mmCIF file of C-alpha atoms and ligand atoms in Angstrom:
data_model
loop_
_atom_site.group_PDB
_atom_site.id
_atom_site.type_symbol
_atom_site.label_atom_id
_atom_site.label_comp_id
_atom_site.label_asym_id
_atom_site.label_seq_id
_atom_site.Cartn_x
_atom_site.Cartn_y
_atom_site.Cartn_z
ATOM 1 C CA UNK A 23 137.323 45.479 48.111
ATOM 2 C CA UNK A 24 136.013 41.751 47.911
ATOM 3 C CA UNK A 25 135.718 41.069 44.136
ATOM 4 C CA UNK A 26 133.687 37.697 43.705
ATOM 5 C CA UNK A 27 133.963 37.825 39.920
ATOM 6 C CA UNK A 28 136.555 38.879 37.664
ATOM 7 C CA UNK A 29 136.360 38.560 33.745
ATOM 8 C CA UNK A 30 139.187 39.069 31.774
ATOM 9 C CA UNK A 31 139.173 40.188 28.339
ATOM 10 C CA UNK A 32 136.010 38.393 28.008
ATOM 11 C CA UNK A 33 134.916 38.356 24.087
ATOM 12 C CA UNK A 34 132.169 36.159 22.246
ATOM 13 C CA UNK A 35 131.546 36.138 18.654
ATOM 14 C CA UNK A 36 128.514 34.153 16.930
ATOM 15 C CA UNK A 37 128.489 32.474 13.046
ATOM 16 C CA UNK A 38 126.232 32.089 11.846
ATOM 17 C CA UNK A 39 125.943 33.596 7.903
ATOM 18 C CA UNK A 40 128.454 36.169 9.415
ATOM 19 C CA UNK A 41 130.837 36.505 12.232
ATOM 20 C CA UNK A 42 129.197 39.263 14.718
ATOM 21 C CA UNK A 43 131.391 40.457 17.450
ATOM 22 C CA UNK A 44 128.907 40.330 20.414
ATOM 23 C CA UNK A 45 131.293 41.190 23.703
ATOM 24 C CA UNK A 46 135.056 42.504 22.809
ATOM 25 C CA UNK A 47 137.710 41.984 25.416
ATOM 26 C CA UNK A 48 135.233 42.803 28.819
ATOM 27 C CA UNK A 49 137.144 43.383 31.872
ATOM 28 C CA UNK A 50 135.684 43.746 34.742
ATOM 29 C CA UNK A 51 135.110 43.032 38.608
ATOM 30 C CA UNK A 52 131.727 42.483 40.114
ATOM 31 C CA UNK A 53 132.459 42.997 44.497
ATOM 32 C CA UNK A 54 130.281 41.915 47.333
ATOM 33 C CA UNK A 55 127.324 43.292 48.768
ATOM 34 C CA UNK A 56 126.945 45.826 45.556
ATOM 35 C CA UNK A 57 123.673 45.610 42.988
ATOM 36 C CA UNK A 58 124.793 46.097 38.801
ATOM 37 C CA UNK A 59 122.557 46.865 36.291
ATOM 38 C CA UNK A 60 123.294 46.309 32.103
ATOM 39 C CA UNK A 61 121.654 48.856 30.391
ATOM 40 C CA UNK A 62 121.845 49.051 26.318
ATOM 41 C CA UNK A 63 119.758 48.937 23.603
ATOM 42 C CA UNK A 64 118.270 45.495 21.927
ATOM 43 C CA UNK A 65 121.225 42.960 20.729
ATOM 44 C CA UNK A 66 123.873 45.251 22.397
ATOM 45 C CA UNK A 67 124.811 41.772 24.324
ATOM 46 C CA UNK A 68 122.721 42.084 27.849
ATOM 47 C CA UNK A 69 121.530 38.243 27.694
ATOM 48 C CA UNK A 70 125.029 37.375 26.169
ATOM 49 C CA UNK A 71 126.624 38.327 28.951
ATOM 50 C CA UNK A 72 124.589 37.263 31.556
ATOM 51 C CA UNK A 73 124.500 33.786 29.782
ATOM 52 C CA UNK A 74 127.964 33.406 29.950
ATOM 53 C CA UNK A 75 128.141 34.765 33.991
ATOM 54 C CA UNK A 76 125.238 31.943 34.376
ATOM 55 C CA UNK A 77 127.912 29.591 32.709
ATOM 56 C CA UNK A 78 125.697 28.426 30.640
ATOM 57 C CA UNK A 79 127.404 29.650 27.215
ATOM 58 C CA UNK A 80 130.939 29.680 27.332
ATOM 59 C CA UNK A 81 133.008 32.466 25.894
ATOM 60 C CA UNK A 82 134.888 32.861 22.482
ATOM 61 C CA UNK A 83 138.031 33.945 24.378
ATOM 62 C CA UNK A 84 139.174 35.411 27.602
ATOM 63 C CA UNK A 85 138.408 34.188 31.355
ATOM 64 C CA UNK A 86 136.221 33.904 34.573
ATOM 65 C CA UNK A 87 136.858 33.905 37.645
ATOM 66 C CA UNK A 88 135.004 33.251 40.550
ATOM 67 C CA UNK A 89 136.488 33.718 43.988
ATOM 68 C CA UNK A 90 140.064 33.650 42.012
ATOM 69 C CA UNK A 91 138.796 30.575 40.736
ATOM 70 C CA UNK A 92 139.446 30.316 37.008
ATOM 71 C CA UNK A 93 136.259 28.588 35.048
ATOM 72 C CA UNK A 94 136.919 26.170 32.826
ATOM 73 C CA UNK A 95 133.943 25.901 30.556
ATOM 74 C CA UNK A 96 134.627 22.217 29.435
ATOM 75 C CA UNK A 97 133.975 21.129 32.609
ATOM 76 C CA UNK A 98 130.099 21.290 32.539
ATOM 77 C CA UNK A 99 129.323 19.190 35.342
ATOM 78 C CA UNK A 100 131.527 21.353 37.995
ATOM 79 C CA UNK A 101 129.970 23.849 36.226
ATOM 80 C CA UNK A 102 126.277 22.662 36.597
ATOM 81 C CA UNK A 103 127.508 22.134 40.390
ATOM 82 C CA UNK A 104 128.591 26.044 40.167
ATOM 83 C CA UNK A 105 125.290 26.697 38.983
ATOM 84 C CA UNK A 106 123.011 25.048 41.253
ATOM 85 C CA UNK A 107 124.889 25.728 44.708
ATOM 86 C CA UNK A 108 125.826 29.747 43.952
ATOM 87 C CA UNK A 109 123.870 31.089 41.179
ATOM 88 C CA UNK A 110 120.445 31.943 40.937
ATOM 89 C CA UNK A 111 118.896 32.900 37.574
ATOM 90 C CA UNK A 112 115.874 34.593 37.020
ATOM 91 C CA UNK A 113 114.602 35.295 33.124
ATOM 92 C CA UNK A 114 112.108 37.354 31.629
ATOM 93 C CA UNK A 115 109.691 35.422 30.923
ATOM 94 C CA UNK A 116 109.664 30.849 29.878
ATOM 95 C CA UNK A 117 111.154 31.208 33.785
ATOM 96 C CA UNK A 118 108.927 28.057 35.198
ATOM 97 C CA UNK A 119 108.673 24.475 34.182
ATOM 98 C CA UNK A 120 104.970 24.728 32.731
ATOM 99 C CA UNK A 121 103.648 20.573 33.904
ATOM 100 C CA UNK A 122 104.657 21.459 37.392
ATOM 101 C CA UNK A 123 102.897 23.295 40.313
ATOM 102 C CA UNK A 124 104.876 26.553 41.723
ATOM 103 C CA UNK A 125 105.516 24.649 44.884
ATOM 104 C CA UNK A 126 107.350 21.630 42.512
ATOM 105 C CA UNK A 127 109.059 24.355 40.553
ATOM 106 C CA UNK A 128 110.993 25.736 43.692
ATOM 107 C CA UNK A 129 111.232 22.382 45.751
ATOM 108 C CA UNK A 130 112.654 20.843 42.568
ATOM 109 C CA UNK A 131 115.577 23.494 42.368
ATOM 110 C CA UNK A 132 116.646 22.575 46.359
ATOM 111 C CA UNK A 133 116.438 18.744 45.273
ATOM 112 C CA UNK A 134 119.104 19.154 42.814
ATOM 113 C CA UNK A 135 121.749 19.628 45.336
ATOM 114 C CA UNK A 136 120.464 18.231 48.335
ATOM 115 C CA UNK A 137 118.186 14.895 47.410
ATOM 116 C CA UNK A 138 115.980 14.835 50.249
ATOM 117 C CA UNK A 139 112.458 15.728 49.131
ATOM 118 C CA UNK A 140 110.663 16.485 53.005
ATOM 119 C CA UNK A 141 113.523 19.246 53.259
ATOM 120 C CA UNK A 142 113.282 19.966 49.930
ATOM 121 C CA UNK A 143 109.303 21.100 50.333
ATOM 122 C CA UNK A 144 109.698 22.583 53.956
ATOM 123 C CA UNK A 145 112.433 25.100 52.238
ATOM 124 C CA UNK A 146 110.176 25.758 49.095
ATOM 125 C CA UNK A 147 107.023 26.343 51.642
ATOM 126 C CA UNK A 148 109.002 28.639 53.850
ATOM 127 C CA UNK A 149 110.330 31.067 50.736
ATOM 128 C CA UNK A 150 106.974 31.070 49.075
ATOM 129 C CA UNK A 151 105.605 32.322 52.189
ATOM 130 C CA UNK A 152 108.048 35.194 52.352
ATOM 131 C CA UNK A 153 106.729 35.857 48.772
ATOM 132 C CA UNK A 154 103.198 35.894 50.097
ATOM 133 C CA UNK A 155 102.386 33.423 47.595
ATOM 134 C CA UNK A 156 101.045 30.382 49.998
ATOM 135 C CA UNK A 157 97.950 30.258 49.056
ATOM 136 C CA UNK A 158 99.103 29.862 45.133
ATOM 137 C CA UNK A 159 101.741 26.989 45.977
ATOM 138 C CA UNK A 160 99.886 24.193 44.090
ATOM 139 C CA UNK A 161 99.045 26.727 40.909
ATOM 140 C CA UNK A 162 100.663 25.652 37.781
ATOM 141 C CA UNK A 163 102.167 28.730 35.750
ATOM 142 C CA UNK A 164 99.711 29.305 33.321
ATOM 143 C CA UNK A 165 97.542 29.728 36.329
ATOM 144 C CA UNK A 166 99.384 32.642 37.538
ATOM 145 C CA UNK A 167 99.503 36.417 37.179
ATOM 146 C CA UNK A 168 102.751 37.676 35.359
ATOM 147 C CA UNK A 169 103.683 38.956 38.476
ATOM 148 C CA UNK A 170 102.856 35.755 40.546
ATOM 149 C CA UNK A 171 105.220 33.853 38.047
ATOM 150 C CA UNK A 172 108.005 36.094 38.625
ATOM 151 C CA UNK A 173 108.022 36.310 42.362
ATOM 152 C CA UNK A 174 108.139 32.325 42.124
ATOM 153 C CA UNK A 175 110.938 32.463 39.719
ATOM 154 C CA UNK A 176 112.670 34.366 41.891
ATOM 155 C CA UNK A 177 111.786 31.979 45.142
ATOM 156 C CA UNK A 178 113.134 29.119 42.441
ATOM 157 C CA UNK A 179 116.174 31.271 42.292
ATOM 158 C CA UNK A 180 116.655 31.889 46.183
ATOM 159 C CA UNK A 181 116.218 28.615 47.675
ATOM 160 C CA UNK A 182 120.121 27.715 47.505
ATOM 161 C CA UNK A 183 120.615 30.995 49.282
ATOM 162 C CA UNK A 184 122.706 31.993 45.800
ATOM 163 C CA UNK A 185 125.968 34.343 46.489
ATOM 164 C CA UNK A 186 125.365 35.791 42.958
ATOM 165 C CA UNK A 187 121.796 36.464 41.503
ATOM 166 C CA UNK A 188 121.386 36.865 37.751
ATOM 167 C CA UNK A 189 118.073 38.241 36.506
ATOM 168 C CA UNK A 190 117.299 39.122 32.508
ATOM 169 C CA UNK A 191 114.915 42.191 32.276
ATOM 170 C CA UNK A 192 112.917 40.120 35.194
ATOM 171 C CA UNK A 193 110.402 43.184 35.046
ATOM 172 C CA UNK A 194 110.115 43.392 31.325
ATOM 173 C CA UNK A 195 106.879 41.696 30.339
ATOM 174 C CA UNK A 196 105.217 43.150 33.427
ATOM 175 C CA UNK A 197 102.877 46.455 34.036
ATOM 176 C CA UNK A 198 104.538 48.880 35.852
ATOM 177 C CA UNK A 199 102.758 48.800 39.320
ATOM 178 C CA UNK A 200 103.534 45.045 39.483
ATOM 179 C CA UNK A 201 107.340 45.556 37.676
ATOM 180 C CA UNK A 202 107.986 47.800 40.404
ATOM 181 C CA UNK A 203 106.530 45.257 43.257
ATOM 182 C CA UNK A 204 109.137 42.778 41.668
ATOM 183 C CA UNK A 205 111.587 44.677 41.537
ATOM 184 C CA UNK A 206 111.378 45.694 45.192
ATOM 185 C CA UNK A 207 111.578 41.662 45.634
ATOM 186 C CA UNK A 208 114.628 41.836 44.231
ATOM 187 C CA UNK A 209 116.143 45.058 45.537
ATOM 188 C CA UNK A 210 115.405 43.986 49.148
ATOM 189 C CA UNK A 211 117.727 40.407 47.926
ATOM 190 C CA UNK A 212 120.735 42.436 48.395
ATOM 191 C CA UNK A 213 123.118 42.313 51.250
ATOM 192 C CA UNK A 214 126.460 42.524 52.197
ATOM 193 C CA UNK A 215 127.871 38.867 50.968
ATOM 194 C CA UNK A 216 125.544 38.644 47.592
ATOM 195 C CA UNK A 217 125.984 39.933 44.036
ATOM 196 C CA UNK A 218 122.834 41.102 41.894
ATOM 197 C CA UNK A 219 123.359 41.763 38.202
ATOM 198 C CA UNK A 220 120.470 42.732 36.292
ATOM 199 C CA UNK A 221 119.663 43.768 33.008
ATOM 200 C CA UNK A 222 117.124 46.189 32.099
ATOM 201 C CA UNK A 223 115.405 48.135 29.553
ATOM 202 C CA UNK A 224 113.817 50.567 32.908
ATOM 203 C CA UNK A 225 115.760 53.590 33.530
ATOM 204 C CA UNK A 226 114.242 53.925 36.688
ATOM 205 C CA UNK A 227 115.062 50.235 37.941
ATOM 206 C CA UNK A 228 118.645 50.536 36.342
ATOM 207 C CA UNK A 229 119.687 53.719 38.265
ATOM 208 C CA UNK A 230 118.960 51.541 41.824
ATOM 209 C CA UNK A 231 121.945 49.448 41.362
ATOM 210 C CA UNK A 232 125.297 50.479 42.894
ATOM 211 C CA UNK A 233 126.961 50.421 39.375
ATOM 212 C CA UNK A 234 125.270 50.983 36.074
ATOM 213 C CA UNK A 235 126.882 48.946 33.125
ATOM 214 C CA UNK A 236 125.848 50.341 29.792
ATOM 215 C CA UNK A 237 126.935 48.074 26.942
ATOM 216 C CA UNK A 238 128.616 49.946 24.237
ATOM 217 C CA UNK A 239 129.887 48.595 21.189
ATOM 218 C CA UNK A 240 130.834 45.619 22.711
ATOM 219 C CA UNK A 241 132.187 46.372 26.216
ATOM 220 C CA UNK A 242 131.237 47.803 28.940
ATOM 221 C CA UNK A 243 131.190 51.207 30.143
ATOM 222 C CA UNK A 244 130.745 52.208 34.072
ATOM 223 C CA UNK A 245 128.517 55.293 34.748
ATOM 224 C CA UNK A 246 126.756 56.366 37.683
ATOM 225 C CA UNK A 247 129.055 54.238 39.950
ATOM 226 C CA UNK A 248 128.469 54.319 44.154
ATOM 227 C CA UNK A 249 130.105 51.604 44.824
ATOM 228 C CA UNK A 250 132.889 51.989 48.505
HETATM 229 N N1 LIG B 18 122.876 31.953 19.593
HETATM 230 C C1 LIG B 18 123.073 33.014 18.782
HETATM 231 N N2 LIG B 18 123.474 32.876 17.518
HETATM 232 C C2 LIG B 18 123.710 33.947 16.720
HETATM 233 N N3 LIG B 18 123.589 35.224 17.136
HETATM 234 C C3 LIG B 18 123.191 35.430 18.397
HETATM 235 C C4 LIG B 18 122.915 34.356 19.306
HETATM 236 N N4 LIG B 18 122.556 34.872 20.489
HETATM 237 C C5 LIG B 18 122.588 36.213 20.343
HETATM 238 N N5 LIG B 18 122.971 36.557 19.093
HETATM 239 C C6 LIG B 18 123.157 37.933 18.585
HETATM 240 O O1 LIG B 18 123.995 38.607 19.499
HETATM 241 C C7 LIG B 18 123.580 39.950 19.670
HETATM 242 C C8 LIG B 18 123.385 40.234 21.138
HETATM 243 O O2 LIG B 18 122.234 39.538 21.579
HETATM 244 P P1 LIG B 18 121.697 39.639 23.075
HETATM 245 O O3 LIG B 18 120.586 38.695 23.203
HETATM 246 O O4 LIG B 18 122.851 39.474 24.020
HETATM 247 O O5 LIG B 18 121.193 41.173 23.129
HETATM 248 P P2 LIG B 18 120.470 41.939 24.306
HETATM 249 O O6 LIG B 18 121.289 43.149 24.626
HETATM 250 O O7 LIG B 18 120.152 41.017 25.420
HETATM 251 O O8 LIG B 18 119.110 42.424 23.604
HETATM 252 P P3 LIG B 18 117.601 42.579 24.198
HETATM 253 O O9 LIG B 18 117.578 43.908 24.898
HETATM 254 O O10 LIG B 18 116.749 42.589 22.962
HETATM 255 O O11 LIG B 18 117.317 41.418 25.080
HETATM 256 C C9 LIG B 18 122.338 40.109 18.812
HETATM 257 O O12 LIG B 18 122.708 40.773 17.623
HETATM 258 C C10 LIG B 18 121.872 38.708 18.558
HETATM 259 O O13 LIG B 18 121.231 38.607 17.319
HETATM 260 MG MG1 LIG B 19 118.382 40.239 26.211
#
């Protein structure tokens, strides 16, 4: 099996007026081509772990490793570099810059890595297309629909062809018909050299992944599992 990402004994703890125990010793391996979902209820650590996948928070103890790679978290700019050329992070809601047009939102993530604005657009054109969302491409967010906004985070998120694809209860501030539109955006992401974690609050949308994560009591535990 190709594993892309490996924790080991992965923990976090936050102070703040008293130690909490968020993730406790999390071991696990995330392999190619499959779809996870994180189920659990509110502040069982979803967005806590994702965060720290997403490298953007760094663990209280224990390791990461992409492609055997071990991460070391106080290296932020070869982690920023991480980031922008394999990851692809889509939120719940807060996803888009709000002073920028959804055309500048996606063409800005491309220029980040590759500095050449004419490329930069033709790339963000051709993915919004694919998200039928052409005719929207100079809208700023607050001038689209909750489901608009999300299938141009997700472009955002796509246009460094990401190996791994993180999304935080992407559906969760949405009606159902269009959740379910978005999720199918997502769901139709997945192939045979990508990684989709998501976490969700949907039972429905959590029991499409390959491998259902439920957080409990600080680690996680593997149900409903199809993964080859
Ligand atoms: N920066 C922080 N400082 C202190 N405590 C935090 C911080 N971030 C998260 N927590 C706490 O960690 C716990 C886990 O939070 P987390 O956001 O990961 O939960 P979650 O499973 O994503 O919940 P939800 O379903 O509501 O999004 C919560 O009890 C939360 O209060
Ligand atoms: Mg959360």
């Amino acid at each position: 099996m190709n594993n892309l990402i490996t924790l080991n004994k992965i923990s976090k703890s936050f102070i703040t007026s008293k130690k909490i125990n968020v993730l406790k010793k999390i071991s696990f391996k995330f392999s190619l081509g499959n779809m996870y979902s994180i189920v659990g209820p509110s502040g069982s650590g979803k967005s806590t772990l994702l965060n720290i996948l997403s490298l953007i928070d760094k663990p209280s103890s224990g390791f990461i490793s992409f492609n055997g790679n071990n991460v070391n978290f106080l290296n932020s700019s070869t982690n920023d570099r991480i980031r922008a050329e394999k990851i692809g992070i889509v939120y719940q809601q807060n996803n888009l810059l709000p002073d920028f047009t959804a055309l500048e939102n996606i063409y800005l993530a491309k220029l980040s890595l590759i500095n050449n604005k004419k490329k930069a657009v033709e790339a963000a054109k051709n993915i919004i297309k694919k998200m039928g969302l052409i005719d929207r491409i100079n809208h700023y967010p607050s001038e689209l629909s909750g489901g608009e906004t999300q299938r141009v985070a997700i472009a955002r998120a796509l246009i460094n062809k990401p190996q791994i694809i993180l999304a935080d209860e992407p559906t969760g501030s949405l009606d159902q018909t269009t959740a379910k539109e978005v999720f199918n955006v997502l769901y139709k992401l997945k192939n045979s050299n990508r990684i989709i974690i998501y976490a969700t609050h949907n039972r429905y949308f959590a029991n499409k992944a390959d491998c259902k994560l439920e957080m409990v009591d600080g680690n996680i535990k593997t149900i409903n599992a199809r993964i080859k």
